[in-house]
PDB file of C-alpha atoms and ligand atoms in Angstrom:
ATOM      1  CA  MET A1269      -4.586   4.680  12.180  1.00  0.00           C
ATOM      2  CA  HIS A1270      -3.506   1.687  10.111  1.00  0.00           C
ATOM      3  CA  GLU A1271      -2.317   3.474   6.995  1.00  0.00           C
ATOM      4  CA  TYR A1272      -0.523   6.210   8.874  1.00  0.00           C
ATOM      5  CA  GLY A1273       1.725   3.806  10.799  1.00  0.00           C
ATOM      6  CA  LEU A1274       2.497   1.856   7.662  1.00  0.00           C
ATOM      7  CA  MET A1275       3.333   4.954   5.639  1.00  0.00           C
ATOM      8  CA  GLU A1276       5.424   6.353   8.464  1.00  0.00           C
ATOM      9  CA  GLU A1277       7.752   3.358   8.075  1.00  0.00           C
ATOM     10  CA  VAL A1278       7.762   3.664   4.284  1.00  0.00           C
ATOM     11  CA  VAL A1279       8.568   7.385   4.282  1.00  0.00           C
ATOM     12  CA  LYS A1280      11.231   6.898   6.959  1.00  0.00           C
ATOM     13  CA  SER A1281      13.053   4.292   4.910  1.00  0.00           C
ATOM     14  CA  LEU A1282      12.814   6.398   1.748  1.00  0.00           C
ATOM     15  CA  LEU A1283      14.193   9.481   3.488  1.00  0.00           C
ATOM     16  CA  ALA A1284      17.069   7.388   4.843  1.00  0.00           C
ATOM     17  CA  LYS A1285      17.830   6.364   1.271  1.00  0.00           C
ATOM     18  CA  LEU A1286      17.845  10.018   0.183  1.00  0.00           C
ATOM     19  CA  GLU A1287      20.472  10.804   2.834  1.00  0.00           C
ATOM     20  CA  ASP A1288      22.941   8.845   0.720  1.00  0.00           C
ATOM     21  CA  PRO A1289      25.168  11.424  -1.030  1.00  0.00           C
ATOM     22  CA  ALA A1290      25.266   9.205  -4.113  1.00  0.00           C
ATOM     23  CA  VAL A1291      21.559   9.831  -4.607  1.00  0.00           C
ATOM     24  CA  ASP A1292      21.185  13.104  -6.454  1.00  0.00           C
ATOM     25  CA  THR A1293      17.662  14.451  -6.249  1.00  0.00           C
ATOM     26  CA  GLU A1294      18.518  17.964  -7.397  1.00  0.00           C
ATOM     27  CA  GLY A1295      15.814  18.966  -9.860  1.00  0.00           C
ATOM     28  CA  ALA A1296      14.796  15.368 -10.352  1.00  0.00           C
ATOM     29  CA  GLU A1297      11.231  14.187 -10.559  1.00  0.00           C
ATOM     30  CA  MET A1298      10.635  11.583  -7.941  1.00  0.00           C
ATOM     31  CA  GLU A1299       8.156   8.807  -8.109  1.00  0.00           C
ATOM     32  CA  VAL A1300       7.565   6.413  -5.263  1.00  0.00           C
ATOM     33  CA  VAL A1301       6.321   3.054  -6.453  1.00  0.00           C
ATOM     34  CA  LEU A1302       4.761   1.297  -3.507  1.00  0.00           C
ATOM     35  CA  LYS A1303       3.215  -2.130  -3.600  1.00  0.00           C
ATOM     36  CA  VAL A1304       1.177  -3.163  -0.572  1.00  0.00           C
ATOM     37  CA  GLY A1305      -1.004  -6.113   0.275  1.00  0.00           C
ATOM     38  CA  ALA A1306      -4.749  -5.618   0.312  1.00  0.00           C
ATOM     39  CA  LEU A1307      -4.886  -6.571   3.994  1.00  0.00           C
ATOM     40  CA  ALA A1308      -2.161  -4.080   4.934  1.00  0.00           C
ATOM     41  CA  ILE A1309      -4.453  -1.081   4.472  1.00  0.00           C
ATOM     42  CA  HIS A1310      -8.097  -0.073   4.782  1.00  0.00           C
ATOM     43  CA  SER A1311      -8.205   2.071   1.691  1.00  0.00           C
ATOM     44  CA  ALA A1312      -5.951   3.391  -1.028  1.00  0.00           C
ATOM     45  CA  ALA A1313      -7.304   6.908  -0.485  1.00  0.00           C
ATOM     46  CA  ALA A1314      -6.313   6.935   3.193  1.00  0.00           C
ATOM     47  CA  THR A1315      -2.878   5.614   2.263  1.00  0.00           C
ATOM     48  CA  ARG A1316      -2.314   8.407  -0.249  1.00  0.00           C
ATOM     49  CA  GLN A1317      -3.489  10.953   2.279  1.00  0.00           C
ATOM     50  CA  ALA A1318      -1.071   9.642   4.905  1.00  0.00           C
ATOM     51  CA  PHE A1319       1.777   9.827   2.388  1.00  0.00           C
ATOM     52  CA  GLU A1320       0.977  13.450   1.538  1.00  0.00           C
ATOM     53  CA  VAL A1321       0.912  14.446   5.187  1.00  0.00           C
ATOM     54  CA  LEU A1322       4.141  12.612   5.990  1.00  0.00           C
ATOM     55  CA  VAL A1323       6.258  13.973   3.118  1.00  0.00           C
ATOM     56  CA  LYS A1324       5.362  17.643   3.737  1.00  0.00           C
ATOM     57  CA  GLY A1325       8.521  19.636   4.283  1.00  0.00           C
ATOM     58  CA  THR A1326      10.804  16.687   3.530  1.00  0.00           C
ATOM     59  CA  LYS A1327      12.908  15.849   0.470  1.00  0.00           C
ATOM     60  CA  LEU A1328       9.958  13.829  -0.758  1.00  0.00           C
ATOM     61  CA  ASP A1329       7.622  16.817  -0.732  1.00  0.00           C
ATOM     62  CA  LYS A1330       7.365  16.965  -4.521  1.00  0.00           C
ATOM     63  CA  SER A1331       7.312  13.256  -5.144  1.00  0.00           C
ATOM     64  CA  ARG A1332       4.466  11.378  -6.716  1.00  0.00           C
ATOM     65  CA  LEU A1333       3.053   8.228  -5.178  1.00  0.00           C
ATOM     66  CA  ASN A1334       2.310   5.341  -7.457  1.00  0.00           C
ATOM     67  CA  LEU A1335       0.323   3.036  -5.214  1.00  0.00           C
ATOM     68  CA  ILE A1336      -0.255  -0.548  -6.251  1.00  0.00           C
ATOM     69  CA  VAL A1337      -2.565  -2.560  -4.028  1.00  0.00           C
ATOM     70  CA  GLU A1338      -2.347  -6.315  -4.384  1.00  0.00           C
ATOM     71  CA  PRO A1339      -5.828  -7.804  -4.661  1.00  0.00           C
ATOM     72  CA  LEU A1340      -7.769  -9.818  -2.125  1.00  0.00           C
ATOM     73  CA  ILE A1341      -8.304 -13.383  -3.283  1.00  0.00           C
ATOM     74  CA  LEU A1342     -11.405 -15.362  -2.344  1.00  0.00           C
ATOM     75  CA  SER A1343     -11.311 -19.149  -2.633  1.00  0.00           C
ATOM     76  CA  CYS A1344     -14.656 -20.909  -2.484  1.00  0.00           C
ATOM     77  CA  ALA A1345     -14.657 -24.592  -1.539  1.00  0.00           C
ATOM     78  CA  GLY A1346     -18.295 -24.925  -2.557  1.00  0.00           C
ATOM     79  CA  CYS A1347     -18.156 -24.042  -6.247  1.00  0.00           C
ATOM     80  CA  GLY A1348     -14.436 -23.770  -6.829  1.00  0.00           C
ATOM     81  CA  PHE A1349     -14.486 -20.045  -7.549  1.00  0.00           C
ATOM     82  CA  GLN A1350     -11.184 -18.296  -7.060  1.00  0.00           C
ATOM     83  CA  GLY A1351     -10.798 -14.647  -7.817  1.00  0.00           C
ATOM     84  CA  SER A1352     -10.056 -11.161  -6.623  1.00  0.00           C
ATOM     85  CA  LEU A1353     -12.396  -9.025  -4.550  1.00  0.00           C
ATOM     86  CA  PRO A1354     -12.762  -5.237  -4.635  1.00  0.00           C
ATOM     87  CA  GLU A1355     -11.074  -2.941  -2.115  1.00  0.00           C
ATOM     88  CA  GLY A1356     -12.827  -2.899   1.258  1.00  0.00           C
ATOM     89  CA  ALA A1357     -14.569  -6.250   0.761  1.00  0.00           C
ATOM     90  CA  VAL A1358     -13.277  -7.410   4.143  1.00  0.00           C
ATOM     91  CA  ASP A1359     -12.034  -5.793   7.336  1.00  0.00           C
ATOM     92  CA  PRO A1360      -8.221  -6.008   7.345  1.00  0.00           C
ATOM     93  CA  HIS A1361      -8.304  -6.288  11.157  1.00  0.00           C
ATOM     94  CA  GLU A1362      -9.887  -9.717  11.003  1.00  0.00           C
ATOM     95  CA  HIS A1363      -7.494 -12.575  11.444  1.00  0.00           C
ATOM     96  CA  LEU A1364      -9.281 -14.939   9.104  1.00  0.00           C
ATOM     97  CA  PRO A1365     -11.315 -12.670   6.860  1.00  0.00           C
ATOM     98  CA  LEU A1366     -14.399 -14.161   5.260  1.00  0.00           C
ATOM     99  CA  ALA A1367     -16.662 -12.922   2.485  1.00  0.00           C
ATOM    100  CA  PRO A1368     -19.541 -14.348   0.464  1.00  0.00           C
ATOM    101  CA  CYS A1369     -18.532 -16.032  -2.779  1.00  0.00           C
ATOM    102  CA  PRO A1370     -19.567 -13.801  -5.733  1.00  0.00           C
ATOM    103  CA  GLN A1371     -20.675 -16.919  -7.600  1.00  0.00           C
ATOM    104  CA  CYS A1372     -22.637 -19.044  -5.130  1.00  0.00           C
ATOM    105  CA  GLY A1373     -22.834 -16.891  -1.997  1.00  0.00           C
ATOM    106  CA  ALA A1374     -21.077 -19.361   0.328  1.00  0.00           C
ATOM    107  CA  ILE A1375     -19.046 -17.687   3.074  1.00  0.00           C
ATOM    108  CA  SER A1376     -15.451 -18.301   2.026  1.00  0.00           C
ATOM    109  CA  PRO A1377     -11.946 -17.475   3.225  1.00  0.00           C
ATOM    110  CA  VAL A1378     -10.204 -14.432   1.784  1.00  0.00           C
ATOM    111  CA  THR A1379      -6.444 -14.162   1.563  1.00  0.00           C
ATOM    112  CA  GLY A1380      -4.159 -11.247   0.879  1.00  0.00           C
ATOM    113  CA  SER A1381      -0.827  -9.865   1.919  1.00  0.00           C
ATOM    114  CA  ARG A1382      -0.672  -7.882   5.162  1.00  0.00           C
ATOM    115  CA  GLY A1383       2.561  -6.098   4.465  1.00  0.00           C
ATOM    116  CA  VAL A1384       4.549  -3.867   2.178  1.00  0.00           C
ATOM    117  CA  GLU A1385       5.561  -5.905  -0.848  1.00  0.00           C
ATOM    118  CA  SER A1386       8.045  -3.476  -2.346  1.00  0.00           C
ATOM    119  CA  ILE A1387       9.143   0.155  -2.243  1.00  0.00           C
ATOM    120  CA  GLU A1388      10.903   1.721  -5.179  1.00  0.00           C
ATOM    121  CA  LEU A1389      12.117   5.254  -5.686  1.00  0.00           C
ATOM    122  CA  VAL A1390      12.309   6.298  -9.309  1.00  0.00           C
ATOM    123  CA  LEU A1391      14.270   9.429 -10.204  1.00  0.00           C
ATOM    124  CA  ASP A1392      13.754  11.068 -13.579  1.00  0.00           C
TER     125      ASP A1392
HETATM  126 ZN1   ZN B 796     -18.768 -20.322  -4.536  1.00  0.00          ZN
END
């Protein structure tokens, strides 16, 4: 599963950070701010689910996930439209994803990031 593998890496790196004795998580509220590209995942819901499964029984068990998904951008050569598309508009497995232009219907290239843009751990 796409999201699971991605989140496995994210959770692993966060837990490594928490091993640092300088990081005091005692009684702290933890928020994980994760920014991923739209083509890195299939759905935000599946990503959240993977996170919940992966943090069970770890130091991140009580943390909250603040997931920010960068949008997909469609650029139409026909009418010049350039704008974001909703989640799931294209299959992230496709190498050169295409979708119909919302303005004129021409099949146009869609771009988006395929990776993790940033991971931040916020302690309150
Ligand atoms: Zn167009």
